[in-house]
């Protein structure tokens, strides 16, 4: 296939939200309950418009249709959408801190066709251009295999609180580049 990778724009946000919801609901259902998925889409997963403003979030298109998205960040926030309470837009120091890989999602019918790898290569090359030598991310369980394939190592798992009664398992991962 002849896919096109480009920088995400503000006018893409409504399409990105649909892709993120569709991807999460379909590709995560073997790992998480429906309740976990729906609560995660409210805060832990979704569009972070800071990445779009920073021009570090990308879309992959197939004949002008967005089929995947993902990016990286030079800011402190590790994951979450615009509703995440712990957002922090402080810029990172490339000499001592890791750039953040953020929010990879693929339309389910395009899963496992190399789109995540295409996004990862773009994010790594962009981070390297700005002087970063380390990357970190917070992986969902369905994403762990992709990140391991690209040299990331996990350090156990963490339970992220979605509500008073519900948590979701994520895996913090790191890589030297």
Short mmCIF file of N, CA and C in Angstrom, two decimals:
data_model
loop_
_atom_site.label_atom_id
_atom_site.label_comp_id
_atom_site.label_asym_id
_atom_site.label_seq_id
_atom_site.Cartn_x
_atom_site.Cartn_y
_atom_site.Cartn_z
N UNK A 1 0.84 -1.19 0.00
CA UNK A 1 0.00 0.00 0.00
C UNK A 1 0.88 1.25 0.00
N UNK A 2 0.33 2.31 -0.55
CA UNK A 2 1.04 3.56 -0.64
C UNK A 2 0.42 4.55 0.35
N UNK A 3 0.91 4.53 1.58
CA UNK A 3 0.37 5.40 2.62
C UNK A 3 1.13 6.71 2.66
N UNK A 4 0.44 7.77 3.13
CA UNK A 4 1.03 9.09 3.28
C UNK A 4 1.04 9.47 4.75
N UNK A 5 2.20 9.88 5.26
CA UNK A 5 2.33 10.36 6.63
C UNK A 5 2.43 11.88 6.59
N UNK A 6 1.65 12.55 7.42
CA UNK A 6 1.69 14.01 7.48
C UNK A 6 1.45 14.49 8.91
N UNK A 7 1.74 15.75 9.15
CA UNK A 7 1.49 16.37 10.45
C UNK A 7 -0.02 16.56 10.62
N UNK A 8 -0.53 16.19 11.79
CA UNK A 8 -1.95 16.37 12.09
C UNK A 8 -2.27 17.86 12.21
N UNK A 9 -3.46 18.23 11.79
CA UNK A 9 -3.93 19.62 11.84
C UNK A 9 -5.17 19.71 12.74
N UNK A 10 -5.47 20.91 13.20
CA UNK A 10 -6.65 21.09 14.07
C UNK A 10 -7.93 20.60 13.40
N UNK A 11 -8.04 20.77 12.08
CA UNK A 11 -9.26 20.33 11.40
C UNK A 11 -9.39 18.80 11.36
N UNK A 12 -8.34 18.07 11.76
CA UNK A 12 -8.38 16.61 11.82
C UNK A 12 -8.96 16.09 13.13
N UNK A 13 -9.12 16.92 14.12
CA UNK A 13 -9.44 16.47 15.47
C UNK A 13 -10.69 15.59 15.52
N UNK A 14 -11.75 15.96 14.85
CA UNK A 14 -12.97 15.14 14.93
C UNK A 14 -12.73 13.74 14.35
N UNK A 15 -11.97 13.65 13.26
CA UNK A 15 -11.65 12.34 12.67
C UNK A 15 -10.72 11.56 13.60
N UNK A 16 -9.75 12.24 14.19
CA UNK A 16 -8.84 11.57 15.11
C UNK A 16 -9.59 10.99 16.30
N UNK A 17 -10.54 11.72 16.83
CA UNK A 17 -11.34 11.22 17.96
C UNK A 17 -12.08 9.95 17.58
N UNK A 18 -12.61 9.90 16.37
CA UNK A 18 -13.32 8.70 15.91
C UNK A 18 -12.37 7.52 15.78
N UNK A 19 -11.19 7.76 15.21
CA UNK A 19 -10.21 6.68 15.05
C UNK A 19 -9.77 6.16 16.41
N UNK A 20 -9.51 7.06 17.34
CA UNK A 20 -9.07 6.67 18.67
C UNK A 20 -10.14 5.83 19.36
N UNK A 21 -11.38 6.25 19.29
CA UNK A 21 -12.47 5.49 19.91
C UNK A 21 -12.62 4.13 19.27
N UNK A 22 -12.65 4.09 17.94
CA UNK A 22 -12.82 2.84 17.21
C UNK A 22 -11.65 1.89 17.48
N UNK A 23 -10.45 2.40 17.42
CA UNK A 23 -9.26 1.59 17.67
C UNK A 23 -9.27 1.02 19.08
N UNK A 24 -9.53 1.88 20.06
CA UNK A 24 -9.53 1.44 21.46
C UNK A 24 -10.62 0.41 21.71
N UNK A 25 -11.81 0.68 21.25
CA UNK A 25 -12.92 -0.24 21.50
C UNK A 25 -12.70 -1.61 20.87
N UNK A 26 -12.14 -1.64 19.68
CA UNK A 26 -11.96 -2.91 18.98
C UNK A 26 -10.66 -3.63 19.38
N UNK A 27 -9.55 -2.92 19.39
CA UNK A 27 -8.26 -3.57 19.58
C UNK A 27 -7.91 -3.82 21.05
N UNK A 28 -8.66 -3.22 21.97
CA UNK A 28 -8.37 -3.39 23.40
C UNK A 28 -9.32 -4.37 24.09
N UNK A 29 -10.34 -4.83 23.40
CA UNK A 29 -11.38 -5.61 24.08
C UNK A 29 -10.90 -6.96 24.62
N UNK A 30 -9.78 -7.48 24.12
CA UNK A 30 -9.22 -8.72 24.68
C UNK A 30 -8.45 -8.47 25.97
N UNK A 31 -8.10 -7.21 26.21
CA UNK A 31 -7.25 -6.88 27.36
C UNK A 31 -7.98 -6.14 28.47
N UNK A 32 -9.02 -5.40 28.11
CA UNK A 32 -9.72 -4.56 29.08
C UNK A 32 -11.23 -4.77 28.98
N UNK A 33 -11.91 -4.49 30.09
CA UNK A 33 -13.37 -4.59 30.09
C UNK A 33 -13.97 -3.40 29.34
N UNK A 34 -15.22 -3.52 28.97
CA UNK A 34 -15.90 -2.41 28.30
C UNK A 34 -15.92 -1.17 29.18
N UNK A 35 -16.12 -1.35 30.47
CA UNK A 35 -16.13 -0.22 31.41
C UNK A 35 -14.76 0.46 31.45
N UNK A 36 -13.69 -0.31 31.50
CA UNK A 36 -12.35 0.27 31.49
C UNK A 36 -12.11 1.07 30.21
N UNK A 37 -12.51 0.50 29.09
CA UNK A 37 -12.30 1.17 27.81
C UNK A 37 -13.05 2.50 27.76
N UNK A 38 -14.30 2.49 28.14
CA UNK A 38 -15.10 3.72 28.07
C UNK A 38 -14.57 4.79 29.02
N UNK A 39 -14.19 4.39 30.23
CA UNK A 39 -13.63 5.36 31.17
C UNK A 39 -12.26 5.87 30.70
N UNK A 40 -11.46 5.00 30.12
CA UNK A 40 -10.14 5.42 29.62
C UNK A 40 -10.28 6.45 28.50
N UNK A 41 -11.29 6.30 27.67
CA UNK A 41 -11.50 7.24 26.57
C UNK A 41 -11.90 8.63 27.07
N UNK A 42 -12.32 8.72 28.32
CA UNK A 42 -12.68 10.02 28.89
C UNK A 42 -11.47 10.82 29.35
N UNK A 43 -10.35 10.15 29.68
CA UNK A 43 -9.21 10.92 30.20
C UNK A 43 -7.86 10.36 29.80
N UNK A 44 -7.66 9.06 29.93
CA UNK A 44 -6.33 8.47 29.74
C UNK A 44 -5.96 8.33 28.27
N UNK A 45 -6.95 8.17 27.40
CA UNK A 45 -6.70 7.96 25.97
C UNK A 45 -7.44 9.02 25.18
N UNK A 46 -6.86 9.47 24.09
CA UNK A 46 -7.56 10.43 23.25
C UNK A 46 -6.64 11.49 22.68
N UNK A 47 -7.25 12.51 22.13
CA UNK A 47 -6.52 13.59 21.48
C UNK A 47 -5.97 14.56 22.53
N UNK A 48 -4.69 14.83 22.41
CA UNK A 48 -4.04 15.87 23.21
C UNK A 48 -3.69 16.98 22.22
N UNK A 49 -4.47 18.05 22.25
CA UNK A 49 -4.30 19.11 21.25
C UNK A 49 -2.95 19.82 21.38
N UNK A 50 -2.27 19.69 22.52
CA UNK A 50 -0.94 20.28 22.65
C UNK A 50 0.01 19.69 21.61
N UNK A 51 -0.12 18.39 21.35
CA UNK A 51 0.75 17.74 20.36
C UNK A 51 0.47 18.28 18.97
N UNK A 52 -0.78 18.55 18.67
CA UNK A 52 -1.13 19.12 17.36
C UNK A 52 -0.58 20.53 17.23
N UNK A 53 -0.70 21.32 18.29
CA UNK A 53 -0.14 22.68 18.27
C UNK A 53 1.37 22.66 18.12
N UNK A 54 2.02 21.65 18.75
CA UNK A 54 3.48 21.54 18.68
C UNK A 54 3.96 20.91 17.38
N UNK A 55 3.02 20.44 16.56
CA UNK A 55 3.34 19.78 15.28
C UNK A 55 4.17 18.51 15.47
N UNK A 56 3.85 17.78 16.56
CA UNK A 56 4.53 16.51 16.85
C UNK A 56 3.55 15.34 16.82
N UNK A 57 2.37 15.55 16.25
CA UNK A 57 1.38 14.48 16.12
C UNK A 57 1.13 14.27 14.64
N UNK A 58 1.05 13.03 14.23
CA UNK A 58 1.01 12.69 12.81
C UNK A 58 -0.20 11.84 12.45
N UNK A 59 -0.58 11.92 11.20
CA UNK A 59 -1.65 11.10 10.62
C UNK A 59 -1.04 10.28 9.50
N UNK A 60 -1.57 9.09 9.33
CA UNK A 60 -1.25 8.31 8.15
C UNK A 60 -2.54 8.19 7.36
N UNK A 61 -2.44 8.47 6.06
CA UNK A 61 -3.60 8.44 5.19
C UNK A 61 -3.47 7.35 4.14
N UNK A 62 -4.61 6.81 3.78
CA UNK A 62 -4.74 5.90 2.65
C UNK A 62 -5.75 6.56 1.71
N UNK A 63 -5.28 7.08 0.60
CA UNK A 63 -6.13 7.78 -0.37
C UNK A 63 -6.97 8.88 0.32
N UNK A 64 -6.29 9.76 1.05
CA UNK A 64 -6.89 10.92 1.73
C UNK A 64 -7.80 10.58 2.90
N UNK A 65 -7.83 9.32 3.33
CA UNK A 65 -8.59 8.93 4.52
C UNK A 65 -7.59 8.66 5.64
N UNK A 66 -7.77 9.31 6.80
CA UNK A 66 -6.89 9.08 7.93
C UNK A 66 -7.18 7.69 8.49
N UNK A 67 -6.12 6.88 8.59
CA UNK A 67 -6.29 5.50 9.06
C UNK A 67 -5.47 5.20 10.32
N UNK A 68 -4.57 6.10 10.69
CA UNK A 68 -3.75 5.90 11.89
C UNK A 68 -3.23 7.25 12.36
N UNK A 69 -2.86 7.31 13.64
CA UNK A 69 -2.32 8.54 14.19
C UNK A 69 -1.40 8.18 15.36
N UNK A 70 -0.49 9.08 15.63
CA UNK A 70 0.43 8.90 16.74
C UNK A 70 1.47 9.99 16.72
N UNK A 71 2.17 10.14 17.82
CA UNK A 71 3.16 11.20 17.85
C UNK A 71 4.12 11.08 19.02
N UNK A 72 4.76 12.19 19.27
CA UNK A 72 5.72 12.27 20.36
C UNK A 72 5.65 13.68 20.93
N UNK A 73 6.31 13.88 22.06
CA UNK A 73 6.25 15.18 22.70
C UNK A 73 7.57 15.53 23.38
N UNK A 74 7.84 16.82 23.40
CA UNK A 74 8.98 17.34 24.14
C UNK A 74 8.49 18.04 25.41
N UNK A 75 7.32 17.64 25.87
CA UNK A 75 6.72 18.18 27.10
C UNK A 75 6.59 17.08 28.15
N UNK A 76 6.36 17.47 29.39
CA UNK A 76 6.37 16.55 30.52
C UNK A 76 5.23 15.53 30.50
N UNK A 77 4.04 15.89 30.04
CA UNK A 77 2.91 14.97 30.08
C UNK A 77 3.25 13.68 29.34
N UNK A 78 3.02 12.54 30.01
CA UNK A 78 3.36 11.23 29.45
C UNK A 78 2.22 10.62 28.63
N UNK A 79 0.99 10.85 29.05
CA UNK A 79 -0.15 10.29 28.33
C UNK A 79 -1.40 11.06 28.73
N UNK A 80 -2.49 10.79 28.03
CA UNK A 80 -3.78 11.39 28.37
C UNK A 80 -4.25 12.36 27.32
N UNK A 81 -5.55 12.62 27.36
CA UNK A 81 -6.14 13.58 26.42
C UNK A 81 -6.28 14.94 27.09
N UNK A 82 -6.99 15.84 26.45
CA UNK A 82 -7.14 17.20 26.98
C UNK A 82 -7.84 17.24 28.34
N UNK A 83 -8.56 16.17 28.70
CA UNK A 83 -9.27 16.12 29.98
C UNK A 83 -8.44 15.57 31.13
N UNK A 84 -7.26 15.05 30.83
CA UNK A 84 -6.40 14.46 31.86
C UNK A 84 -5.99 15.55 32.87
N UNK A 85 -6.20 15.26 34.16
CA UNK A 85 -5.96 16.24 35.23
C UNK A 85 -4.48 16.55 35.45
N UNK A 86 -3.60 15.59 35.20
CA UNK A 86 -2.19 15.79 35.53
C UNK A 86 -1.36 16.33 34.37
N UNK A 87 -1.98 16.97 33.41
CA UNK A 87 -1.25 17.52 32.25
C UNK A 87 -0.21 18.55 32.71
N UNK A 88 0.94 18.53 32.04
CA UNK A 88 2.01 19.45 32.37
C UNK A 88 2.75 19.77 31.07
N UNK A 89 2.64 21.02 30.63
CA UNK A 89 3.22 21.43 29.34
C UNK A 89 4.66 21.92 29.46
N UNK A 90 5.30 21.70 30.61
CA UNK A 90 6.69 22.10 30.77
C UNK A 90 7.56 21.40 29.73
N UNK A 91 8.44 22.16 29.09
CA UNK A 91 9.32 21.57 28.09
C UNK A 91 10.43 20.77 28.75
N UNK A 92 10.75 19.65 28.14
CA UNK A 92 11.78 18.75 28.65
C UNK A 92 13.17 19.20 28.21
N UNK A 93 14.18 18.77 28.94
CA UNK A 93 15.58 19.02 28.60
C UNK A 93 16.10 17.80 27.84
N UNK A 94 16.39 17.95 26.53
CA UNK A 94 16.83 16.80 25.75
C UNK A 94 18.13 16.18 26.28
N UNK A 95 18.94 16.94 26.99
CA UNK A 95 20.19 16.42 27.52
C UNK A 95 20.02 15.48 28.70
N UNK A 96 18.91 15.62 29.42
CA UNK A 96 18.76 14.81 30.63
C UNK A 96 17.41 14.09 30.74
N UNK A 97 16.47 14.42 29.87
CA UNK A 97 15.13 13.82 29.99
C UNK A 97 14.76 13.09 28.70
N UNK A 98 13.78 12.22 28.82
CA UNK A 98 13.32 11.42 27.68
C UNK A 98 12.14 12.10 27.00
N UNK A 99 12.17 12.10 25.68
CA UNK A 99 11.01 12.54 24.91
C UNK A 99 9.90 11.50 25.13
N UNK A 100 8.67 11.92 24.97
CA UNK A 100 7.51 11.05 25.22
C UNK A 100 6.90 10.59 23.89
N UNK A 101 6.73 9.29 23.72
CA UNK A 101 5.99 8.75 22.59
C UNK A 101 4.53 8.72 23.02
N UNK A 102 3.64 9.21 22.15
CA UNK A 102 2.27 9.45 22.60
C UNK A 102 1.21 8.96 21.62
N UNK A 103 0.19 8.35 22.16
CA UNK A 103 -1.12 8.18 21.52
C UNK A 103 -1.10 7.59 20.12
N UNK A 104 -0.64 6.35 20.02
CA UNK A 104 -0.67 5.62 18.74
C UNK A 104 -2.00 4.88 18.62
N UNK A 105 -2.71 5.11 17.53
CA UNK A 105 -3.99 4.44 17.28
C UNK A 105 -4.12 4.13 15.80
N UNK A 106 -4.69 2.98 15.49
CA UNK A 106 -4.85 2.53 14.11
C UNK A 106 -6.28 2.03 13.94
N UNK A 107 -6.89 2.38 12.81
CA UNK A 107 -8.20 1.81 12.50
C UNK A 107 -8.06 0.29 12.52
N UNK A 108 -8.98 -0.41 13.17
CA UNK A 108 -8.83 -1.87 13.32
C UNK A 108 -8.58 -2.63 12.02
N UNK A 109 -9.21 -2.25 10.93
CA UNK A 109 -9.01 -2.99 9.68
C UNK A 109 -7.62 -2.77 9.09
N UNK A 110 -6.86 -1.82 9.62
CA UNK A 110 -5.49 -1.57 9.16
C UNK A 110 -4.44 -2.03 10.18
N UNK A 111 -4.88 -2.66 11.26
CA UNK A 111 -3.96 -3.11 12.30
C UNK A 111 -2.97 -4.14 11.76
N UNK A 112 -1.77 -4.12 12.31
CA UNK A 112 -0.71 -5.06 11.97
C UNK A 112 -0.31 -5.03 10.49
N UNK A 113 -0.28 -3.81 9.96
CA UNK A 113 0.17 -3.61 8.57
C UNK A 113 1.36 -2.66 8.49
N UNK A 114 2.02 -2.44 9.63
CA UNK A 114 3.22 -1.62 9.64
C UNK A 114 3.00 -0.15 9.91
N UNK A 115 1.77 0.26 10.19
CA UNK A 115 1.50 1.69 10.41
C UNK A 115 2.10 2.19 11.72
N UNK A 116 2.02 1.37 12.78
CA UNK A 116 2.63 1.74 14.04
C UNK A 116 4.14 1.89 13.89
N UNK A 117 4.74 1.01 13.12
CA UNK A 117 6.19 1.10 12.86
C UNK A 117 6.54 2.36 12.08
N UNK A 118 5.69 2.70 11.12
CA UNK A 118 5.90 3.91 10.33
C UNK A 118 5.85 5.15 11.24
N UNK A 119 4.89 5.18 12.15
CA UNK A 119 4.78 6.29 13.10
C UNK A 119 5.99 6.32 14.05
N UNK A 120 6.40 5.14 14.53
CA UNK A 120 7.53 5.08 15.46
C UNK A 120 8.80 5.61 14.82
N UNK A 121 9.08 5.21 13.59
CA UNK A 121 10.28 5.70 12.90
C UNK A 121 10.26 7.21 12.77
N UNK A 122 9.11 7.78 12.45
CA UNK A 122 8.98 9.23 12.32
C UNK A 122 9.22 9.91 13.67
N UNK A 123 8.61 9.39 14.72
CA UNK A 123 8.76 9.99 16.04
C UNK A 123 10.21 9.93 16.51
N UNK A 124 10.84 8.79 16.33
CA UNK A 124 12.24 8.66 16.73
C UNK A 124 13.13 9.64 15.98
N UNK A 125 12.96 9.73 14.68
CA UNK A 125 13.82 10.63 13.90
C UNK A 125 13.59 12.08 14.30
N UNK A 126 12.36 12.47 14.58
CA UNK A 126 12.08 13.85 15.01
C UNK A 126 12.68 14.13 16.38
N UNK A 127 12.59 13.19 17.30
CA UNK A 127 13.17 13.38 18.64
C UNK A 127 14.69 13.48 18.56
N UNK A 128 15.29 12.66 17.74
CA UNK A 128 16.75 12.70 17.57
C UNK A 128 17.18 14.06 17.01
N UNK A 129 16.42 14.61 16.05
CA UNK A 129 16.74 15.93 15.47
C UNK A 129 16.79 17.02 16.54
N UNK A 130 15.97 16.87 17.59
CA UNK A 130 15.95 17.87 18.66
C UNK A 130 16.90 17.52 19.81
N UNK A 131 17.73 16.48 19.62
CA UNK A 131 18.77 16.18 20.59
C UNK A 131 18.43 15.17 21.65
N UNK A 132 17.30 14.49 21.54
CA UNK A 132 16.93 13.48 22.54
C UNK A 132 17.66 12.18 22.29
N UNK A 133 18.06 11.51 23.38
CA UNK A 133 18.71 10.21 23.28
C UNK A 133 17.92 9.13 24.00
N UNK A 134 16.80 9.52 24.60
CA UNK A 134 15.95 8.57 25.32
C UNK A 134 14.49 8.84 24.96
N UNK A 135 13.71 7.76 24.94
CA UNK A 135 12.27 7.85 24.74
C UNK A 135 11.57 7.10 25.86
N UNK A 136 10.40 7.56 26.23
CA UNK A 136 9.58 6.82 27.17
C UNK A 136 8.13 6.93 26.74
N UNK A 137 7.33 5.97 27.20
CA UNK A 137 5.91 5.97 26.88
C UNK A 137 5.16 5.19 27.94
N UNK A 138 3.84 5.33 27.90
CA UNK A 138 2.96 4.55 28.76
C UNK A 138 2.11 3.70 27.82
N UNK A 139 2.41 2.41 27.75
CA UNK A 139 1.76 1.52 26.79
C UNK A 139 0.47 0.94 27.35
N UNK A 140 -0.51 0.83 26.46
CA UNK A 140 -1.67 0.01 26.77
C UNK A 140 -1.23 -1.44 26.57
N UNK A 141 -1.95 -2.38 27.12
CA UNK A 141 -1.57 -3.79 26.96
C UNK A 141 -1.52 -4.22 25.50
N UNK A 142 -2.49 -3.80 24.63
CA UNK A 142 -2.38 -4.22 23.24
C UNK A 142 -1.20 -3.58 22.49
N UNK A 143 -0.63 -2.52 23.01
CA UNK A 143 0.47 -1.84 22.34
C UNK A 143 1.85 -2.34 22.71
N UNK A 144 1.95 -3.14 23.77
CA UNK A 144 3.25 -3.56 24.28
C UNK A 144 4.09 -4.26 23.21
N UNK A 145 3.50 -5.16 22.44
CA UNK A 145 4.27 -5.90 21.42
C UNK A 145 4.90 -4.97 20.39
N UNK A 146 4.16 -3.97 19.94
CA UNK A 146 4.71 -3.02 18.97
C UNK A 146 5.93 -2.32 19.56
N UNK A 147 5.81 -1.84 20.78
CA UNK A 147 6.90 -1.09 21.39
C UNK A 147 8.11 -1.98 21.67
N UNK A 148 7.88 -3.22 22.10
CA UNK A 148 8.99 -4.15 22.30
C UNK A 148 9.71 -4.40 20.97
N UNK A 149 8.95 -4.53 19.90
CA UNK A 149 9.53 -4.74 18.57
C UNK A 149 10.48 -3.61 18.19
N UNK A 150 10.23 -2.42 18.73
CA UNK A 150 11.05 -1.24 18.42
C UNK A 150 12.07 -0.94 19.51
N UNK A 151 12.35 -1.94 20.36
CA UNK A 151 13.44 -1.81 21.32
C UNK A 151 13.09 -1.23 22.67
N UNK A 152 11.82 -1.02 22.94
CA UNK A 152 11.41 -0.51 24.25
C UNK A 152 11.40 -1.65 25.26
N UNK A 153 11.74 -1.33 26.50
CA UNK A 153 11.68 -2.29 27.60
C UNK A 153 10.68 -1.78 28.63
N UNK A 154 9.90 -2.71 29.16
CA UNK A 154 8.94 -2.36 30.20
C UNK A 154 9.54 -2.50 31.57
N UNK A 155 8.97 -1.76 32.50
CA UNK A 155 9.39 -1.87 33.90
C UNK A 155 8.17 -2.22 34.74
N UNK A 156 7.66 -3.42 34.55
CA UNK A 156 6.48 -3.82 35.29
C UNK A 156 5.24 -3.15 34.73
N UNK A 157 4.20 -3.13 35.51
CA UNK A 157 2.96 -2.48 35.09
C UNK A 157 2.47 -1.57 36.21
N UNK A 158 1.59 -0.67 35.85
CA UNK A 158 0.99 0.24 36.83
C UNK A 158 -0.52 0.21 36.66
N UNK A 159 -1.21 0.45 37.75
CA UNK A 159 -2.67 0.56 37.71
C UNK A 159 -3.02 2.04 37.77
N UNK A 160 -3.68 2.51 36.73
CA UNK A 160 -4.09 3.91 36.63
C UNK A 160 -5.56 4.00 37.05
N UNK A 161 -5.86 4.91 37.94
CA UNK A 161 -7.21 5.07 38.48
C UNK A 161 -8.10 5.81 37.48
N UNK A 162 -9.15 5.13 37.01
CA UNK A 162 -10.10 5.72 36.07
C UNK A 162 -11.33 6.28 36.79
N UNK A 163 -11.70 5.66 37.90
CA UNK A 163 -12.81 6.11 38.73
C UNK A 163 -12.54 5.59 40.14
N UNK A 164 -13.44 5.84 41.05
CA UNK A 164 -13.24 5.37 42.42
C UNK A 164 -13.10 3.85 42.48
N UNK A 165 -13.77 3.15 41.58
CA UNK A 165 -13.78 1.68 41.62
C UNK A 165 -13.00 1.02 40.50
N UNK A 166 -12.60 1.75 39.47
CA UNK A 166 -12.05 1.12 38.28
C UNK A 166 -10.64 1.63 37.98
N UNK A 167 -9.73 0.67 37.73
CA UNK A 167 -8.38 1.00 37.29
C UNK A 167 -8.15 0.33 35.94
N UNK A 168 -7.06 0.72 35.29
CA UNK A 168 -6.65 0.11 34.04
C UNK A 168 -5.14 -0.13 34.11
N UNK A 169 -4.70 -1.23 33.54
CA UNK A 169 -3.28 -1.59 33.57
C UNK A 169 -2.56 -0.97 32.38
N UNK A 170 -1.48 -0.27 32.68
CA UNK A 170 -0.59 0.28 31.67
C UNK A 170 0.83 -0.22 31.96
N UNK A 171 1.70 -0.11 30.95
CA UNK A 171 3.08 -0.55 31.11
C UNK A 171 4.01 0.60 30.74
N UNK A 172 4.73 1.16 31.72
CA UNK A 172 5.73 2.18 31.41
C UNK A 172 6.89 1.54 30.65
N UNK A 173 7.34 2.16 29.56
CA UNK A 173 8.39 1.60 28.73
C UNK A 173 9.41 2.67 28.36
N UNK A 174 10.67 2.22 28.16
CA UNK A 174 11.78 3.12 27.91
C UNK A 174 12.68 2.59 26.81
N UNK A 175 13.42 3.51 26.18
CA UNK A 175 14.35 3.12 25.13
C UNK A 175 15.44 4.17 24.99
N UNK A 176 16.68 3.73 24.77
CA UNK A 176 17.79 4.60 24.40
C UNK A 176 17.79 4.67 22.86
N UNK A 177 17.97 5.88 22.31
CA UNK A 177 18.02 6.01 20.85
C UNK A 177 19.35 6.60 20.41
#
